[in-house]
């Protein structure tokens, strides 16, 4: 399908200029300046869908106001290229259906984001959308899937490995579970009761610890897995206790990877990370290897996730969809703790309308 190449001078967009929660800092701009025609290896994309995400909310909350002036929130999107710079490969020419993630640096420096009708970004950030998945699904695949990919890569998961995914029902965790199962690992995950059925039936998790039914996840792990320890623990929640007690359920040569930051302040997180990485066991440190990282985000990784999704090996669960104007309700749902999957924003639904 050839995209509409009419390029408007204004667009609908949400923006923020100070740090805080979406309800407090976001404002809707019905006539925000649209991006200019792309140069070099940049593309201008008309956005079909965007998804709400933990890094999207964190960037809105944490980045000092000094650096943000009319910043557009969120990172993930799907849509169609409507204009391409002269150095863009033919597969991303005008009309191509694409998906991907704005880099965090791009978001911070250029105030770029995906809760808008159009975005200009480098072709390295995008991948061609497989025809077998919807634009809504594609908008959920990239960023948090890439974080999971990096965890699985760093842990060098292979067939037969025993892996614990803490927070397997979340966006990062569900992607990590699917990547580990695809590699032939035995996967145990934590989640709450409302997600247990989906974890087993749809994602094929081998065993579940329902964290709402136990007093302490580490204690439950000590009870059940001290005789059959894990090769790797992928923590998508950020539990310090899980690491401190892990010698009971993680093999001595095993790796603990944490990307979660749900416990404590930013400063506390940094201090704990330094302690976890640097404190030797003879000085009271935990005798297990610990790593954390900010995942590299790029179009090649997104393309890999797209290929897995098109083979049915990377499922995306969509909880609900909100219009662009109703983004605040979307964030309320996202932060309610009740969502069963991703919260998606329909900006110019290319699944149902000829765009
Ligand atoms: N380092 C990076 O590059 C990077 C990038 C992106 C995200 N992150 C971080 O990665 C983490 C996961 O992100 P996400 O988007 O996947 O979050 P999410 O979708 O909100 O998932 C959160 C997970 O935590 C679980 N959970 C909530 N409360 C819990 C508790 N008390 N005990 C155990 N588990 C609990 C949830 O289980 P239920 O839903 O079943 O209750 C769910 O599985 C976040 O902390 C995020 O900031 C890091």
GROMACS .gro file of N, CA and C in nm, residues 116-218:
model
  309
  116UNK      N    1   0.211   1.089   1.952
  116UNK     CA    2   0.194   1.196   1.853
  116UNK      C    3   0.160   1.131   1.719
  117UNK      N    4   0.114   1.212   1.626
  117UNK     CA    5   0.075   1.154   1.496
  117UNK      C    6   0.194   1.121   1.406
  118UNK      N    7   0.303   1.195   1.423
  118UNK     CA    8   0.420   1.173   1.337
  118UNK      C    9   0.547   1.174   1.421
  119UNK      N   10   0.650   1.107   1.368
  119UNK     CA   11   0.781   1.112   1.433
  119UNK      C   12   0.889   1.100   1.325
  120UNK      N   13   0.999   1.173   1.343
  120UNK     CA   14   1.117   1.153   1.257
  120UNK      C   15   1.221   1.082   1.341
  121UNK      N   16   1.277   0.976   1.288
  121UNK     CA   17   1.385   0.908   1.361
  121UNK      C   18   1.476   0.834   1.263
  122UNK      N   19   1.592   0.794   1.315
  122UNK     CA   20   1.689   0.730   1.228
  122UNK      C   21   1.641   0.591   1.190
  123UNK      N   22   1.675   0.551   1.070
  123UNK     CA   23   1.631   0.421   1.020
  123UNK      C   24   1.687   0.306   1.104
  124UNK      N   25   1.796   0.332   1.178
  124UNK     CA   26   1.853   0.227   1.265
  124UNK      C   27   1.760   0.189   1.380
  125UNK      N   28   1.659   0.272   1.406
  125UNK     CA   29   1.568   0.245   1.520
  125UNK      C   30   1.448   0.159   1.479
  126UNK      N   31   1.432   0.132   1.349
  126UNK     CA   32   1.307   0.068   1.306
  126UNK      C   33   1.331  -0.065   1.234
  127UNK      N   34   1.222  -0.141   1.226
  127UNK     CA   35   1.224  -0.268   1.151
  127UNK      C   36   1.097  -0.275   1.068
  128UNK      N   37   1.102  -0.357   0.963
  128UNK     CA   38   0.981  -0.378   0.883
  128UNK      C   39   0.882  -0.460   0.964
  129UNK      N   40   0.755  -0.418   0.966
  129UNK     CA   41   0.654  -0.491   1.041
  129UNK      C   42   0.613  -0.618   0.965
  130UNK      N   43   0.623  -0.735   1.030
  130UNK     CA   44   0.576  -0.856   0.963
  130UNK      C   45   0.426  -0.843   0.932
  131UNK      N   46   0.386  -0.896   0.816
  131UNK     CA   47   0.245  -0.881   0.778
  131UNK      C   48   0.153  -0.964   0.867
  132UNK      N   49   0.209  -1.066   0.932
  132UNK     CA   50   0.124  -1.155   1.012
  132UNK      C   51   0.091  -1.101   1.151
  133UNK      N   52   0.146  -0.989   1.188
  133UNK     CA   53   0.107  -0.931   1.317
  133UNK      C   54   0.043  -0.794   1.292
  134UNK      N   55  -0.043  -0.755   1.385
  134UNK     CA   56  -0.115  -0.629   1.366
  134UNK      C   57  -0.025  -0.510   1.404
  135UNK      N   58  -0.068  -0.393   1.360
  135UNK     CA   59   0.005  -0.272   1.400
  135UNK      C   60  -0.002  -0.255   1.552
  136UNK      N   61  -0.117  -0.291   1.611
  136UNK     CA   62  -0.131  -0.277   1.757
  136UNK      C   63  -0.029  -0.368   1.828
  137UNK      N   64  -0.015  -0.491   1.781
  137UNK     CA   65   0.082  -0.584   1.841
  137UNK      C   66   0.225  -0.534   1.820
  138UNK      N   67   0.252  -0.488   1.698
  138UNK     CA   68   0.389  -0.444   1.666
  138UNK      C   69   0.432  -0.329   1.757
  139UNK      N   70   0.334  -0.245   1.795
  139UNK     CA   71   0.368  -0.129   1.880
  139UNK      C   72   0.409  -0.171   2.021
  140UNK      N   73   0.388  -0.299   2.055
  140UNK     CA   74   0.422  -0.346   2.191
  140UNK      C   75   0.549  -0.431   2.193
  141UNK      N   76   0.604  -0.459   2.077
  141UNK     CA   77   0.709  -0.562   2.070
  141UNK      C   78   0.848  -0.516   2.108
  142UNK      N   79   0.881  -0.394   2.071
  142UNK     CA   80   1.023  -0.363   2.053
  142UNK      C   81   1.100  -0.334   2.181
  143UNK      N   82   1.066  -0.228   2.252
  143UNK     CA   83   1.154  -0.181   2.360
  143UNK      C   84   1.172  -0.287   2.469
  144UNK      N   85   1.062  -0.331   2.528
  144UNK     CA   86   1.075  -0.421   2.642
  144UNK      C   87   1.117  -0.561   2.597
  145UNK      N   88   1.082  -0.596   2.473
  145UNK     CA   89   1.132  -0.721   2.415
  145UNK      C   90   1.283  -0.716   2.400
  146UNK      N   91   1.336  -0.600   2.362
  146UNK     CA   92   1.482  -0.588   2.346
  146UNK      C   93   1.553  -0.597   2.481
  147UNK      N   94   1.489  -0.546   2.586
  147UNK     CA   95   1.548  -0.558   2.720
  147UNK      C   96   1.557  -0.707   2.756
  148UNK      N   97   1.449  -0.779   2.730
  148UNK     CA   98   1.447  -0.924   2.759
  148UNK      C   99   1.552  -0.997   2.676
  149UNK      N  100   1.563  -0.958   2.548
  149UNK     CA  101   1.664  -1.022   2.460
  149UNK      C  102   1.803  -1.006   2.517
  150UNK      N  103   1.832  -0.887   2.568
  150UNK     CA  104   1.966  -0.861   2.622
  150UNK      C  105   1.990  -0.944   2.748
  151UNK      N  106   1.886  -0.960   2.830
  151UNK     CA  107   1.901  -1.044   2.951
  151UNK      C  108   1.936  -1.187   2.910
  152UNK      N  109   1.862  -1.237   2.812
  152UNK     CA  110   1.880  -1.377   2.770
  152UNK      C  111   2.017  -1.396   2.704
  153UNK      N  112   2.058  -1.295   2.627
  153UNK     CA  113   2.191  -1.300   2.564
  153UNK      C  114   2.302  -1.301   2.668
  154UNK      N  115   2.291  -1.208   2.763
  154UNK     CA  116   2.397  -1.197   2.865
  154UNK      C  117   2.405  -1.324   2.949
  155UNK      N  118   2.290  -1.385   2.974
  155UNK     CA  119   2.289  -1.506   3.057
  155UNK      C  120   2.328  -1.630   2.976
  156UNK      N  121   2.341  -1.614   2.843
  156UNK     CA  122   2.378  -1.725   2.754
  156UNK      C  123   2.289  -1.847   2.778
  157UNK      N  124   2.159  -1.823   2.783
  157UNK     CA  125   2.064  -1.932   2.809
  157UNK      C  126   2.070  -2.033   2.696
  158UNK      N  127   2.070  -2.161   2.733
  158UNK     CA  128   2.073  -2.268   2.632
  158UNK      C  129   1.978  -2.379   2.673
  159UNK      N  130   1.960  -2.470   2.579
  159UNK     CA  131   1.867  -2.583   2.601
  159UNK      C  132   1.900  -2.653   2.734
  160UNK      N  133   1.797  -2.679   2.811
  160UNK     CA  134   1.815  -2.754   2.935
  160UNK      C  135   1.850  -2.668   3.056
  161UNK      N  136   1.883  -2.541   3.034
  161UNK     CA  137   1.912  -2.453   3.150
  161UNK      C  138   1.788  -2.438   3.236
  162UNK      N  139   1.812  -2.420   3.365
  162UNK     CA  140   1.701  -2.391   3.457
  162UNK      C  141   1.705  -2.241   3.486
  163UNK      N  142   1.595  -2.173   3.452
  163UNK     CA  143   1.594  -2.027   3.461
  163UNK      C  144   1.476  -1.982   3.548
  164UNK      N  145   1.503  -1.887   3.637
  164UNK     CA  146   1.395  -1.821   3.711
  164UNK      C  147   1.374  -1.683   3.651
  165UNK      N  148   1.251  -1.653   3.610
  165UNK     CA  149   1.217  -1.517   3.565
  165UNK      C  150   1.130  -1.454   3.673
  166UNK      N  151   1.184  -1.356   3.743
  166UNK     CA  152   1.105  -1.287   3.845
  166UNK      C  153   1.023  -1.179   3.776
  167UNK      N  154   0.890  -1.188   3.789
  167UNK     CA  155   0.803  -1.093   3.720
  167UNK      C  156   0.774  -1.136   3.577
  168UNK      N  157   0.746  -1.264   3.558
  168UNK     CA  158   0.724  -1.318   3.423
  168UNK      C  159   0.596  -1.269   3.358
  169UNK      N  160   0.506  -1.210   3.434
  169UNK     CA  161   0.380  -1.162   3.376
  169UNK      C  162   0.391  -1.019   3.326
  170UNK      N  163   0.500  -0.950   3.356
  170UNK     CA  164   0.517  -0.813   3.308
  170UNK      C  165   0.565  -0.813   3.163
  171UNK      N  166   0.582  -0.693   3.107
  171UNK     CA  167   0.618  -0.683   2.966
  171UNK      C  168   0.758  -0.741   2.940
  172UNK      N  169   0.856  -0.703   3.022
  172UNK     CA  170   0.992  -0.758   3.004
  172UNK      C  171   0.990  -0.908   3.037
  173UNK      N  172   0.927  -0.942   3.150
  173UNK     CA  173   0.927  -1.081   3.196
  173UNK      C  174   0.862  -1.176   3.096
  174UNK      N  175   0.747  -1.136   3.040
  174UNK     CA  176   0.677  -1.226   2.946
  174UNK      C  177   0.762  -1.249   2.822
  175UNK      N  178   0.833  -1.144   2.777
  175UNK     CA  179   0.922  -1.162   2.661
  175UNK      C  180   1.038  -1.253   2.699
  176UNK      N  181   1.094  -1.235   2.820
  176UNK     CA  182   1.207  -1.319   2.864
  176UNK      C  183   1.164  -1.465   2.873
  177UNK      N  184   1.045  -1.489   2.928
  177UNK     CA  185   0.994  -1.626   2.939
  177UNK      C  186   0.988  -1.691   2.800
  178UNK      N  187   0.933  -1.617   2.703
  178UNK     CA  188   0.916  -1.675   2.569
  178UNK      C  189   1.051  -1.701   2.501
  179UNK      N  190   1.146  -1.609   2.521
  179UNK     CA  191   1.280  -1.629   2.462
  179UNK      C  192   1.346  -1.753   2.524
  180UNK      N  193   1.333  -1.767   2.656
  180UNK     CA  194   1.395  -1.883   2.724
  180UNK      C  195   1.328  -2.014   2.681
  181UNK      N  196   1.196  -2.013   2.670
  181UNK     CA  197   1.127  -2.136   2.628
  181UNK      C  198   1.167  -2.171   2.484
  182UNK      N  199   1.181  -2.069   2.400
  182UNK     CA  200   1.220  -2.095   2.261
  182UNK      C  201   1.358  -2.160   2.254
  183UNK      N  202   1.445  -2.127   2.351
  183UNK     CA  203   1.580  -2.184   2.352
  183UNK      C  204   1.583  -2.322   2.419
  184UNK      N  205   1.470  -2.364   2.474
  184UNK     CA  206   1.464  -2.498   2.534
  184UNK      C  207   1.496  -2.501   2.682
  185UNK      N  208   1.484  -2.388   2.749
  185UNK     CA  209   1.513  -2.385   2.894
  185UNK      C  210   1.392  -2.431   2.974
  186UNK      N  211   1.420  -2.470   3.098
  186UNK     CA  212   1.314  -2.501   3.196
  186UNK      C  213   1.290  -2.371   3.272
  187UNK      N  214   1.166  -2.320   3.266
  187UNK     CA  215   1.143  -2.185   3.318
  187UNK      C  216   1.046  -2.186   3.435
  188UNK      N  217   1.092  -2.126   3.545
  188UNK     CA  218   1.007  -2.102   3.661
  188UNK      C  219   0.984  -1.952   3.666
  189UNK      N  220   0.861  -1.911   3.695
  189UNK     CA  221   0.838  -1.766   3.704
  189UNK      C  222   0.754  -1.730   3.825
  190UNK      N  223   0.769  -1.607   3.869
  190UNK     CA  224   0.681  -1.553   3.972
  190UNK      C  225   0.576  -1.467   3.903
  191UNK      N  226   0.456  -1.466   3.957
  191UNK     CA  227   0.351  -1.374   3.910
  191UNK      C  228   0.238  -1.378   4.010
  192UNK      N  229   0.139  -1.291   3.992
  192UNK     CA  230   0.022  -1.294   4.080
  192UNK      C  231  -0.083  -1.388   4.022
  193UNK      N  232  -0.184  -1.420   4.105
  193UNK     CA  233  -0.283  -1.521   4.067
  193UNK      C  234  -0.349  -1.490   3.933
  194UNK      N  235  -0.378  -1.361   3.908
  194UNK     CA  236  -0.456  -1.327   3.787
  194UNK      C  237  -0.382  -1.362   3.658
  195UNK      N  238  -0.250  -1.378   3.667
  195UNK     CA  239  -0.174  -1.408   3.545
  195UNK      C  240  -0.130  -1.554   3.535
  196UNK      N  241  -0.155  -1.632   3.640
  196UNK     CA  242  -0.097  -1.768   3.645
  196UNK      C  243  -0.144  -1.855   3.529
  197UNK      N  244  -0.274  -1.849   3.498
  197UNK     CA  245  -0.328  -1.935   3.392
  197UNK      C  246  -0.262  -1.901   3.257
  198UNK      N  247  -0.255  -1.770   3.228
  198UNK     CA  248  -0.194  -1.727   3.100
  198UNK      C  249  -0.047  -1.768   3.092
  199UNK      N  250   0.023  -1.758   3.204
  199UNK     CA  251   0.165  -1.794   3.205
  199UNK      C  252   0.186  -1.940   3.167
  200UNK      N  253   0.098  -2.025   3.220
  200UNK     CA  254   0.114  -2.169   3.193
  200UNK      C  255   0.059  -2.205   3.055
  201UNK      N  256  -0.066  -2.161   3.029
  201UNK     CA  257  -0.133  -2.207   2.907
  201UNK      C  258  -0.076  -2.143   2.781
  202UNK      N  259  -0.051  -2.012   2.785
  202UNK     CA  260  -0.009  -1.944   2.662
  202UNK      C  261   0.142  -1.939   2.647
  203UNK      N  262   0.212  -1.922   2.757
  203UNK     CA  263   0.358  -1.904   2.745
  203UNK      C  264   0.435  -2.032   2.779
  204UNK      N  265   0.367  -2.132   2.828
  204UNK     CA  266   0.433  -2.261   2.851
  204UNK      C  267   0.532  -2.262   2.965
  205UNK      N  268   0.512  -2.173   3.063
  205UNK     CA  269   0.600  -2.172   3.181
  205UNK      C  270   0.592  -2.308   3.250
  206UNK      N  271   0.704  -2.358   3.299
  206UNK     CA  272   0.704  -2.492   3.359
  206UNK      C  273   0.649  -2.491   3.501
  207UNK      N  274   0.692  -2.395   3.581
  207UNK     CA  275   0.642  -2.388   3.719
  207UNK      C  276   0.623  -2.242   3.758
  208UNK      N  277   0.526  -2.220   3.849
  208UNK     CA  278   0.492  -2.083   3.888
  208UNK      C  279   0.497  -2.068   4.039
  209UNK      N  280   0.549  -1.955   4.082
  209UNK     CA  281   0.534  -1.917   4.223
  209UNK      C  282   0.442  -1.796   4.225
  210UNK      N  283   0.322  -1.816   4.279
  210UNK     CA  284   0.225  -1.707   4.289
  210UNK      C  285   0.265  -1.623   4.410
  211UNK      N  286   0.316  -1.502   4.382
  211UNK     CA  287   0.373  -1.424   4.494
  211UNK      C  288   0.267  -1.374   4.592
  212UNK      N  289   0.139  -1.381   4.549
  212UNK     CA  290   0.033  -1.338   4.642
  212UNK      C  291  -0.002  -1.450   4.741
  213UNK      N  292   0.048  -1.569   4.714
  213UNK     CA  293   0.015  -1.685   4.799
  213UNK      C  294   0.129  -1.726   4.891
  214UNK      N  295   0.242  -1.655   4.882
  214UNK     CA  296   0.355  -1.692   4.969
  214UNK      C  297   0.397  -1.569   5.052
  215UNK      N  298   0.454  -1.595   5.168
  215UNK     CA  299   0.497  -1.482   5.252
  215UNK      C  300   0.618  -1.414   5.193
  216UNK      N  301   0.705  -1.495   5.133
  216UNK     CA  302   0.831  -1.439   5.080
  216UNK      C  303   0.874  -1.524   4.960
  217UNK      N  304   0.902  -1.457   4.849
  217UNK     CA  305   0.946  -1.531   4.730
  217UNK      C  306   1.079  -1.602   4.758
  218UNK      N  307   1.181  -1.534   4.815
  218UNK     CA  308   1.307  -1.605   4.840
  218UNK      C  309   1.288  -1.728   4.930
   0.00000   0.00000   0.00000
